[in-house]
Amino acid sequence: MGNKRNKVRGNIRGAEKYKGKSRNAEDAAKAEAGEGSQATEEGEKEARIPKRKVAVMMGYCGTGYQGMQVNPSAKTIEGDLFKALVKAGAVSKDNADDIKKVSMMRSARTDKGVHAAGNVVSLKMIVEDNDIIEKINKELPEQIRLFGYVRTINSFSAKTLCDSRVYEYLLPTYVFLPRPPVPERTAGSEAATAKTVLRENAPEGSMAWDENVHISTPEEMVEKRKYRIDATTLAKVREGFAAYIGTKNFHNFTIGHDFKEKTCNRYIMKFDVSDPKMIEGTEWLSLKVHGQSFMLHQIRKMVGLVVMIIRTDTPMKLIPETFKANKINIPKAPSLGLLLERPVFTTYNRKVEGKNPALDFEPYTTEMEAFKEKYIYEGIIKEELTYNRFDEYLQILDGHAEKYNFGYLNKDGVIPEDAIIKRGDTLRATESDAESDASA
């Protein structure tokens, strides 16, 4: 009896298996003939077109965007990119309602206002059209450009398979001018500067809305822009940024993390400082940092600390102290000067050598450089010359020096007890005041 029952079950399974195969073959034939659409209340669905896993190389100017990562309530780079992909036919209408359906992932999530000369996005994309990149670009604003794409392995993720990232920071050299004297920090002075008195006549576009903050006059800015960094100061700048190289605990260079958290240990491979370059009457340095990965605000705080050390003549031996357990308040430099140069995929390229194309920006160097000059560098220079963003940043820090407690900026290069943030302290940090970008 048992054998007979098992035999019947086997026949039923076999029939269902055959029926399934038959149905799959029929669906495949219909899809090939363009008949695989199904009726809906809105009409007929479009014929299914195969999607391929690809890595798209792109660049963008982050001005006016709330960052790279898609956010339904904000204007983001990914949000505009996804809309363009749908309009150009690189993503089907069936998948147009949810970015997750195409497994989109970026190699680096840039914050509000931060630019990228090169970034990589992986996704499942329809690539039947040889002109698909050109068509997508037509649907994008000029400040976002796709350079090209390569087919990848199906399991490819731009985020998890990215070995490291290279960032650039453009910095006007006048930020290294000596800091003017600031009042000694006392309980009374801290209470006084804690009260914000709104400025009634702040220049258009200015973030210095507090009467405690000095706004440099046009004449003062002319003098500051005449500054030219000397060889001794440039050597100190390079020494400062070189101190970040290696595996260090960067808990002081982000927010919301403790010294004991392993995630605070980050590996910096290289930190180069260029020779000074004149651009429209102002001298600039290009800083390039190559690291495995970076924490929120890390690069901007690394830049901010070296700037403050130089302008206060604090010894460089302070920098190694910041990698220790004591928590201090390090200001982050403006987002304006920061851009992602490119992500690096050395391990992936080695793995797919001879099987898949390498993921490399080299073929697009000319296009990338032209885009960077026109849409990123020019934008940074224009905003700085129009609004004096870096001077404004320093004026805000100096105007609230007592509140922010930069007591670790001293001639001895040591962190005094009153500059250490204790557990339970309420920190009125520079995150909300000392920059034009309140969330990056």
Coordinates of C-alpha atoms in Angstrom, one line a residue:
M1 CA 0.0 0.0 0.0
G2 CA 2.8 2.4 0.9
N3 CA 4.7 1.6 -2.3
K4 CA 1.6 2.3 -4.4
R5 CA 1.0 5.6 -2.6
N6 CA 4.6 6.7 -3.2
K7 CA 4.3 5.8 -6.8
V8 CA 1.2 8.0 -7.3
R9 CA 3.0 10.9 -5.5
G10 CA 6.0 10.4 -7.8
N11 CA 3.8 10.5 -10.9
I12 CA 2.1 13.7 -9.7
R13 CA 5.5 15.4 -9.0
G14 CA 6.7 14.3 -12.5
A15 CA 3.7 15.8 -14.1
E16 CA 4.1 19.1 -12.3
K17 CA 7.8 19.2 -13.1
Y18 CA 7.0 18.6 -16.8
K19 CA 4.2 21.1 -16.7
G20 CA 6.5 23.7 -15.2
K21 CA 9.2 23.1 -17.8
S22 CA 6.6 23.4 -20.5
R23 CA 5.3 26.7 -19.1
N24 CA 8.9 28.1 -18.8
A25 CA 9.7 27.1 -22.4
E26 CA 6.4 28.7 -23.6
D27 CA 7.2 32.0 -21.6
A28 CA 10.7 32.1 -23.0
A29 CA 9.4 31.7 -26.6
K30 CA 6.8 34.5 -26.0
A31 CA 9.5 36.8 -24.5
E32 CA 11.7 36.2 -27.5
A33 CA 8.8 37.0 -29.8
G34 CA 7.9 40.1 -27.8
E35 CA 4.6 38.5 -26.5
G36 CA 5.7 38.2 -22.8
S37 CA 3.7 41.2 -21.6
Q38 CA 0.7 40.8 -19.2
A39 CA -2.4 42.9 -19.1
T40 CA -2.9 45.3 -16.2
E41 CA -5.5 47.9 -15.2
E42 CA -3.3 50.6 -16.8
G43 CA -2.8 48.6 -20.1
E44 CA -0.2 46.3 -21.4
K45 CA 3.2 45.9 -19.7
E46 CA 6.2 46.4 -21.9
A47 CA 8.1 43.4 -23.2
R48 CA 10.7 42.0 -20.8
I49 CA 14.2 43.0 -21.9
P50 CA 17.2 41.3 -20.3
K51 CA 19.1 43.3 -17.6
R52 CA 22.9 43.0 -17.2
K53 CA 25.0 43.8 -14.1
V54 CA 27.2 46.8 -14.9
A55 CA 29.4 49.3 -13.2
V56 CA 28.7 52.9 -14.3
M57 CA 31.5 55.4 -14.1
M58 CA 30.2 58.9 -13.4
G59 CA 31.1 62.4 -12.0
Y60 CA 29.0 65.1 -10.5
C61 CA 29.0 68.5 -8.8
G62 CA 27.3 68.2 -5.5
T63 CA 26.2 71.8 -5.2
G64 CA 22.4 72.0 -4.6
Y65 CA 22.2 68.3 -3.6
Q66 CA 21.6 66.7 -0.2
G67 CA 24.2 64.1 -0.9
M68 CA 24.7 61.0 -3.2
Q69 CA 22.5 58.4 -1.5
V70 CA 18.8 58.3 -2.6
N71 CA 16.4 59.9 -0.1
P72 CA 12.7 60.2 -0.9
S73 CA 12.4 63.5 0.9
A74 CA 15.5 65.2 -0.5
K75 CA 17.1 66.1 -3.8
T76 CA 20.0 63.6 -4.3
I77 CA 22.4 62.5 -7.0
E78 CA 21.1 59.0 -7.1
G79 CA 17.5 60.2 -7.2
D80 CA 18.2 62.2 -10.4
L81 CA 20.3 59.4 -11.8
F82 CA 17.5 56.9 -11.4
K83 CA 14.9 59.1 -13.0
A84 CA 17.3 59.6 -16.0
L85 CA 17.8 55.8 -16.3
V86 CA 14.1 55.2 -16.4
K87 CA 13.5 58.0 -19.0
A88 CA 16.3 56.7 -21.2
G89 CA 15.1 53.1 -21.1
A90 CA 18.0 51.8 -19.1
V91 CA 15.6 50.7 -16.4
S92 CA 12.2 49.3 -17.4
K93 CA 8.9 50.9 -16.3
D94 CA 8.2 47.8 -14.3
N95 CA 11.1 48.7 -12.1
A96 CA 10.7 52.4 -12.1
D97 CA 8.9 52.5 -8.8
D98 CA 11.7 51.2 -6.6
I99 CA 15.5 51.7 -7.0
K100 CA 16.0 48.5 -5.0
K101 CA 14.7 46.4 -7.9
V102 CA 17.8 47.2 -9.9
S103 CA 20.2 46.6 -7.0
M104 CA 21.7 50.1 -7.3
M105 CA 24.8 50.6 -5.0
R106 CA 27.4 53.3 -5.0
S107 CA 31.1 52.8 -4.1
A108 CA 31.3 56.0 -2.0
R109 CA 28.4 57.9 -0.4
T110 CA 29.3 61.6 -0.6
D111 CA 27.6 64.0 1.8
K112 CA 25.7 67.2 1.1
G113 CA 27.5 69.6 -1.2
V114 CA 30.4 67.2 -1.8
H115 CA 31.5 66.6 -5.4
A116 CA 32.9 63.6 -7.3
A117 CA 35.2 63.7 -10.3
G118 CA 34.8 59.9 -10.4
N119 CA 32.4 57.6 -8.6
V120 CA 31.0 54.1 -9.5
V121 CA 27.5 52.9 -9.3
S122 CA 26.6 49.2 -9.8
L123 CA 23.1 48.1 -11.0
K124 CA 21.2 45.8 -13.2
M125 CA 20.7 47.8 -16.4
I126 CA 19.2 47.3 -19.9
V127 CA 22.2 47.8 -22.2
E128 CA 20.8 46.7 -25.6
D129 CA 21.2 50.2 -27.0
N130 CA 24.7 51.1 -28.0
D131 CA 24.0 54.8 -27.3
I132 CA 22.5 54.2 -23.9
I133 CA 25.1 56.4 -22.1
E134 CA 24.5 59.3 -24.4
K135 CA 20.7 59.0 -23.9
I136 CA 21.0 58.9 -20.1
N137 CA 23.2 62.0 -20.2
K138 CA 20.5 63.8 -22.2
E139 CA 18.1 63.2 -19.3
L140 CA 20.6 64.4 -16.6
P141 CA 21.5 68.0 -15.6
E142 CA 24.9 69.1 -16.9
Q143 CA 26.4 68.9 -13.4
I144 CA 25.9 65.1 -13.5
R145 CA 27.7 63.1 -16.2
L146 CA 28.1 59.4 -17.0
F147 CA 31.5 58.6 -18.6
G148 CA 30.8 55.0 -19.5
Y149 CA 30.1 51.5 -18.1
V150 CA 31.6 48.0 -18.0
R151 CA 29.9 44.6 -17.7
T152 CA 30.7 42.9 -14.4
I153 CA 30.2 39.6 -12.6
N154 CA 26.6 39.1 -11.4
S155 CA 27.6 39.4 -7.7
F156 CA 29.4 42.7 -8.2
S157 CA 28.7 45.5 -5.6
A158 CA 30.4 48.9 -6.1
K159 CA 30.4 49.3 -2.3
T160 CA 31.7 46.0 -1.0
L161 CA 34.2 45.3 -3.7
C162 CA 35.8 48.8 -3.6
D163 CA 39.3 48.4 -2.1
S164 CA 40.0 52.1 -1.4
R165 CA 39.1 55.6 -2.3
V166 CA 41.0 58.8 -3.3
Y167 CA 39.7 62.2 -2.2
E168 CA 40.9 65.6 -3.1
Y169 CA 40.5 68.8 -1.0
L170 CA 41.1 72.3 -2.4
L171 CA 42.3 74.8 0.1
P172 CA 43.2 78.5 -0.2
T173 CA 46.6 79.1 1.5
Y174 CA 45.4 82.3 3.3
V175 CA 43.8 80.0 5.9
F176 CA 47.3 79.5 7.3
L177 CA 47.7 83.2 8.2
P178 CA 48.3 83.5 12.0
R179 CA 45.1 83.6 14.0
P180 CA 44.4 87.0 15.6
P181 CA 44.4 87.1 19.4
V182 CA 41.3 85.7 21.0
P183 CA 40.1 86.4 24.6
E184 CA 41.0 84.0 27.4
R185 CA 38.3 81.4 28.0
T186 CA 36.4 82.1 31.2
A187 CA 33.0 81.2 32.6
G188 CA 31.7 84.7 32.0
S189 CA 33.1 85.0 28.4
E190 CA 31.7 81.6 27.5
A191 CA 28.2 82.6 28.7
A192 CA 28.4 85.8 26.8
T193 CA 29.3 84.2 23.4
A194 CA 26.8 81.5 24.0
K195 CA 24.1 84.1 23.4
T196 CA 23.5 84.4 19.7
V197 CA 22.6 88.0 18.6
L198 CA 21.3 87.8 15.1
R199 CA 22.9 90.1 12.6
E200 CA 20.4 92.3 10.7
N201 CA 22.7 93.3 7.8
A202 CA 24.4 90.0 6.9
P203 CA 25.6 90.0 3.3
E204 CA 23.5 87.9 0.9
G205 CA 24.5 84.2 1.1
S206 CA 26.5 84.7 4.3
M207 CA 26.3 82.1 7.1
A208 CA 27.8 84.6 9.7
W209 CA 24.4 85.6 11.1
D210 CA 25.8 86.0 14.7
E211 CA 26.9 89.5 15.7
N212 CA 29.9 87.9 17.5
V213 CA 31.3 86.9 14.2
H214 CA 33.4 89.4 12.2
I215 CA 32.7 89.7 8.5
S216 CA 35.8 90.6 6.6
T217 CA 35.6 93.7 4.4
P218 CA 36.4 93.6 0.7
E219 CA 39.6 95.5 1.5
E220 CA 40.6 92.9 4.2
M221 CA 40.0 90.1 1.8
V222 CA 42.2 91.7 -0.9
E223 CA 45.0 91.7 1.7
K224 CA 44.4 88.1 2.7
R225 CA 44.4 86.9 -0.9
K226 CA 47.8 88.4 -1.3
Y227 CA 49.2 85.8 1.0
R228 CA 51.7 83.4 -0.5
I229 CA 52.8 80.3 1.5
D230 CA 56.5 80.1 2.3
A231 CA 58.7 77.0 2.1
T232 CA 58.8 76.6 5.9
T233 CA 55.0 76.7 6.3
L234 CA 54.4 74.4 3.3
A235 CA 56.8 71.9 4.9
K236 CA 54.8 72.1 8.2
V237 CA 51.6 71.5 6.3
R238 CA 53.0 68.4 4.6
E239 CA 54.3 67.2 7.9
G240 CA 50.9 67.6 9.5
F241 CA 49.0 65.6 6.8
A242 CA 51.7 62.9 6.8
A243 CA 51.0 62.3 10.5
Y244 CA 47.7 60.7 9.4
I245 CA 49.3 58.0 7.3
G246 CA 49.0 54.4 8.6
T247 CA 46.3 52.7 10.7
K248 CA 45.1 55.2 13.4
N249 CA 42.1 55.5 15.7
F250 CA 40.1 58.4 14.2
H251 CA 37.4 58.6 16.9
N252 CA 38.1 62.3 17.3
F253 CA 37.6 62.9 13.5
T254 CA 33.9 61.9 13.3
I255 CA 30.8 62.1 15.5
G256 CA 28.9 59.6 17.6
H257 CA 31.8 57.1 18.0
D258 CA 33.9 56.0 21.0
F259 CA 37.6 55.3 21.2
K260 CA 36.9 51.7 22.0
E261 CA 34.9 51.0 18.8
K262 CA 36.9 49.0 16.2
T263 CA 35.3 50.9 13.4
C264 CA 37.3 54.0 14.4
N265 CA 40.5 52.3 13.2
R266 CA 41.1 53.4 9.6
Y267 CA 44.0 52.9 7.2
I268 CA 45.4 55.9 5.3
M269 CA 47.8 54.9 2.6
K270 CA 48.9 58.3 1.3
F271 CA 48.3 62.0 1.9
D272 CA 49.9 64.3 -0.7
V273 CA 50.1 68.1 -0.6
S274 CA 50.7 69.8 -4.0
D275 CA 52.8 72.8 -4.7
P276 CA 50.8 76.0 -4.5
K277 CA 48.9 77.1 -7.6
M278 CA 47.5 80.6 -8.4
I279 CA 43.8 80.7 -9.5
E280 CA 42.1 84.0 -10.1
G281 CA 44.3 86.0 -7.7
T282 CA 44.2 83.4 -4.9
E283 CA 46.8 80.8 -4.0
W284 CA 45.5 77.2 -3.6
L285 CA 46.8 73.8 -2.4
S286 CA 45.5 70.5 -3.6
L287 CA 45.4 67.8 -0.9
K288 CA 45.0 64.2 -2.0
V289 CA 44.3 61.5 0.5
H290 CA 44.1 57.7 -0.4
G291 CA 42.5 55.6 2.2
Q292 CA 40.8 52.3 2.6
S293 CA 37.6 53.9 3.9
F294 CA 36.6 57.0 5.7
M295 CA 34.2 57.9 8.5
L296 CA 31.6 60.7 8.4
H297 CA 33.4 64.1 8.4
Q298 CA 36.8 62.4 8.8
I299 CA 38.6 64.2 5.9
R300 CA 37.2 67.6 6.7
K301 CA 38.2 67.3 10.4
M302 CA 41.7 66.1 9.4
V303 CA 42.0 69.3 7.2
G304 CA 40.4 71.5 9.9
L305 CA 42.9 70.3 12.6
V306 CA 46.0 71.0 10.5
V307 CA 44.7 74.4 9.5
M308 CA 44.1 75.3 13.2
I309 CA 47.5 73.9 14.2
I310 CA 49.4 76.0 11.7
R311 CA 47.5 79.3 12.3
T312 CA 48.0 79.0 16.1
D313 CA 51.6 77.8 15.9
T314 CA 50.7 74.6 17.9
P315 CA 53.4 71.8 17.7
M316 CA 52.6 68.9 15.3
K317 CA 53.1 66.5 18.2
L318 CA 49.4 67.3 19.1
I319 CA 48.2 65.1 16.1
P320 CA 49.3 61.7 17.6
E321 CA 47.6 62.7 20.8
T322 CA 44.2 62.9 19.0
F323 CA 44.5 59.2 18.2
K324 CA 44.4 58.4 21.9
A325 CA 41.4 58.0 24.2
N326 CA 40.8 61.6 25.2
K327 CA 37.8 63.2 23.4
I328 CA 38.2 66.7 22.0
N329 CA 36.2 69.0 19.7
I330 CA 37.9 69.2 16.3
P331 CA 36.2 71.6 13.8
K332 CA 35.5 70.3 10.3
A333 CA 36.6 72.3 7.3
P334 CA 34.0 73.5 4.8
S335 CA 32.4 70.9 2.5
L336 CA 33.1 73.3 -0.4
G337 CA 36.7 72.1 -1.0
L338 CA 36.0 68.3 -0.9
L339 CA 35.6 66.0 -3.8
L340 CA 35.9 62.3 -4.4
E341 CA 38.7 61.8 -7.0
R342 CA 37.9 58.1 -7.7
P343 CA 37.3 54.7 -6.1
V344 CA 39.8 51.9 -6.6
F345 CA 39.0 48.3 -7.4
T346 CA 42.5 46.5 -7.5
T347 CA 41.3 43.2 -6.0
Y348 CA 38.3 42.9 -8.3
N349 CA 40.3 43.7 -11.4
R350 CA 42.8 41.0 -10.5
K351 CA 40.0 38.5 -9.9
V352 CA 38.3 39.1 -13.3
E353 CA 41.5 39.6 -15.4
G354 CA 41.0 37.8 -18.7
K355 CA 37.3 37.2 -18.1
N356 CA 35.7 40.6 -17.6
P357 CA 36.8 44.2 -18.4
A358 CA 38.8 46.0 -15.7
L359 CA 37.0 48.6 -13.7
D360 CA 39.3 51.6 -14.4
F361 CA 38.8 55.3 -15.0
E362 CA 41.9 55.5 -17.2
P363 CA 39.9 55.4 -20.5
Y364 CA 37.9 58.4 -19.4
T365 CA 40.7 60.6 -18.1
T366 CA 40.3 63.4 -20.7
E367 CA 36.5 63.6 -20.1
M368 CA 36.9 63.5 -16.3
E369 CA 39.5 66.2 -16.2
A370 CA 37.4 68.5 -18.5
F371 CA 34.3 67.8 -16.3
K372 CA 36.2 68.5 -13.1
E373 CA 37.7 71.8 -14.4
K374 CA 34.3 73.1 -15.6
Y375 CA 31.8 71.8 -13.1
I376 CA 33.8 71.3 -9.9
Y377 CA 36.9 73.4 -9.8
E378 CA 35.2 76.5 -11.3
G379 CA 32.2 76.1 -8.9
I380 CA 34.5 75.9 -5.9
I381 CA 36.5 78.9 -7.0
K382 CA 33.4 80.9 -7.8
E383 CA 31.7 80.3 -4.5
E384 CA 34.9 81.1 -2.5
L385 CA 35.5 84.3 -4.4
T386 CA 31.8 85.3 -4.1
Y387 CA 31.2 84.4 -0.4
N388 CA 34.7 84.1 1.1
R389 CA 33.6 80.7 2.5
F390 CA 36.9 79.7 4.0
D391 CA 37.4 83.1 5.7
E392 CA 33.9 83.0 7.0
Y393 CA 34.6 79.5 8.4
L394 CA 37.6 80.8 10.3
Q395 CA 35.8 84.0 11.5
I396 CA 33.0 81.8 13.0
L397 CA 35.6 79.6 14.8
D398 CA 37.5 82.7 16.1
G399 CA 34.3 84.5 17.1
H400 CA 33.2 81.5 19.3
A401 CA 36.6 80.3 20.4
E402 CA 35.5 80.3 24.1
K403 CA 32.3 78.2 23.3
Y404 CA 34.1 75.6 21.2
N405 CA 37.0 75.2 23.7
F406 CA 40.1 74.8 21.5
G407 CA 42.3 74.8 24.6
Y408 CA 44.4 72.0 23.0
L409 CA 45.7 74.6 20.5
N410 CA 48.7 75.8 22.6
K411 CA 52.5 76.2 22.5
D412 CA 53.1 72.9 24.2
G413 CA 51.0 70.6 22.0
V414 CA 49.3 68.9 24.9
I415 CA 45.6 68.4 25.6
P416 CA 44.7 70.2 28.9
E417 CA 42.1 68.7 31.2
D418 CA 39.5 71.4 30.5
A419 CA 39.6 70.7 26.8
I420 CA 38.7 67.1 27.2
I421 CA 35.0 66.2 26.6
K422 CA 33.7 64.2 29.5
R423 CA 31.0 61.6 29.3
G424 CA 27.7 63.4 29.9
D425 CA 29.0 66.8 28.8
T426 CA 26.8 68.7 26.4
L427 CA 29.0 69.7 23.6
R428 CA 28.0 72.8 21.6
A429 CA 30.1 71.6 18.7
T430 CA 31.1 73.4 15.6
E431 CA 28.9 71.1 13.5
S432 CA 26.0 73.6 13.6
D433 CA 27.8 76.9 13.2
A434 CA 31.2 76.9 11.6
E435 CA 30.3 76.1 8.0
S436 CA 27.9 76.8 5.2
D437 CA 26.8 73.1 5.1
A438 CA 24.8 72.2 8.2
S439 CA 24.5 68.4 7.6
A440 CA 27.5 67.1 5.7

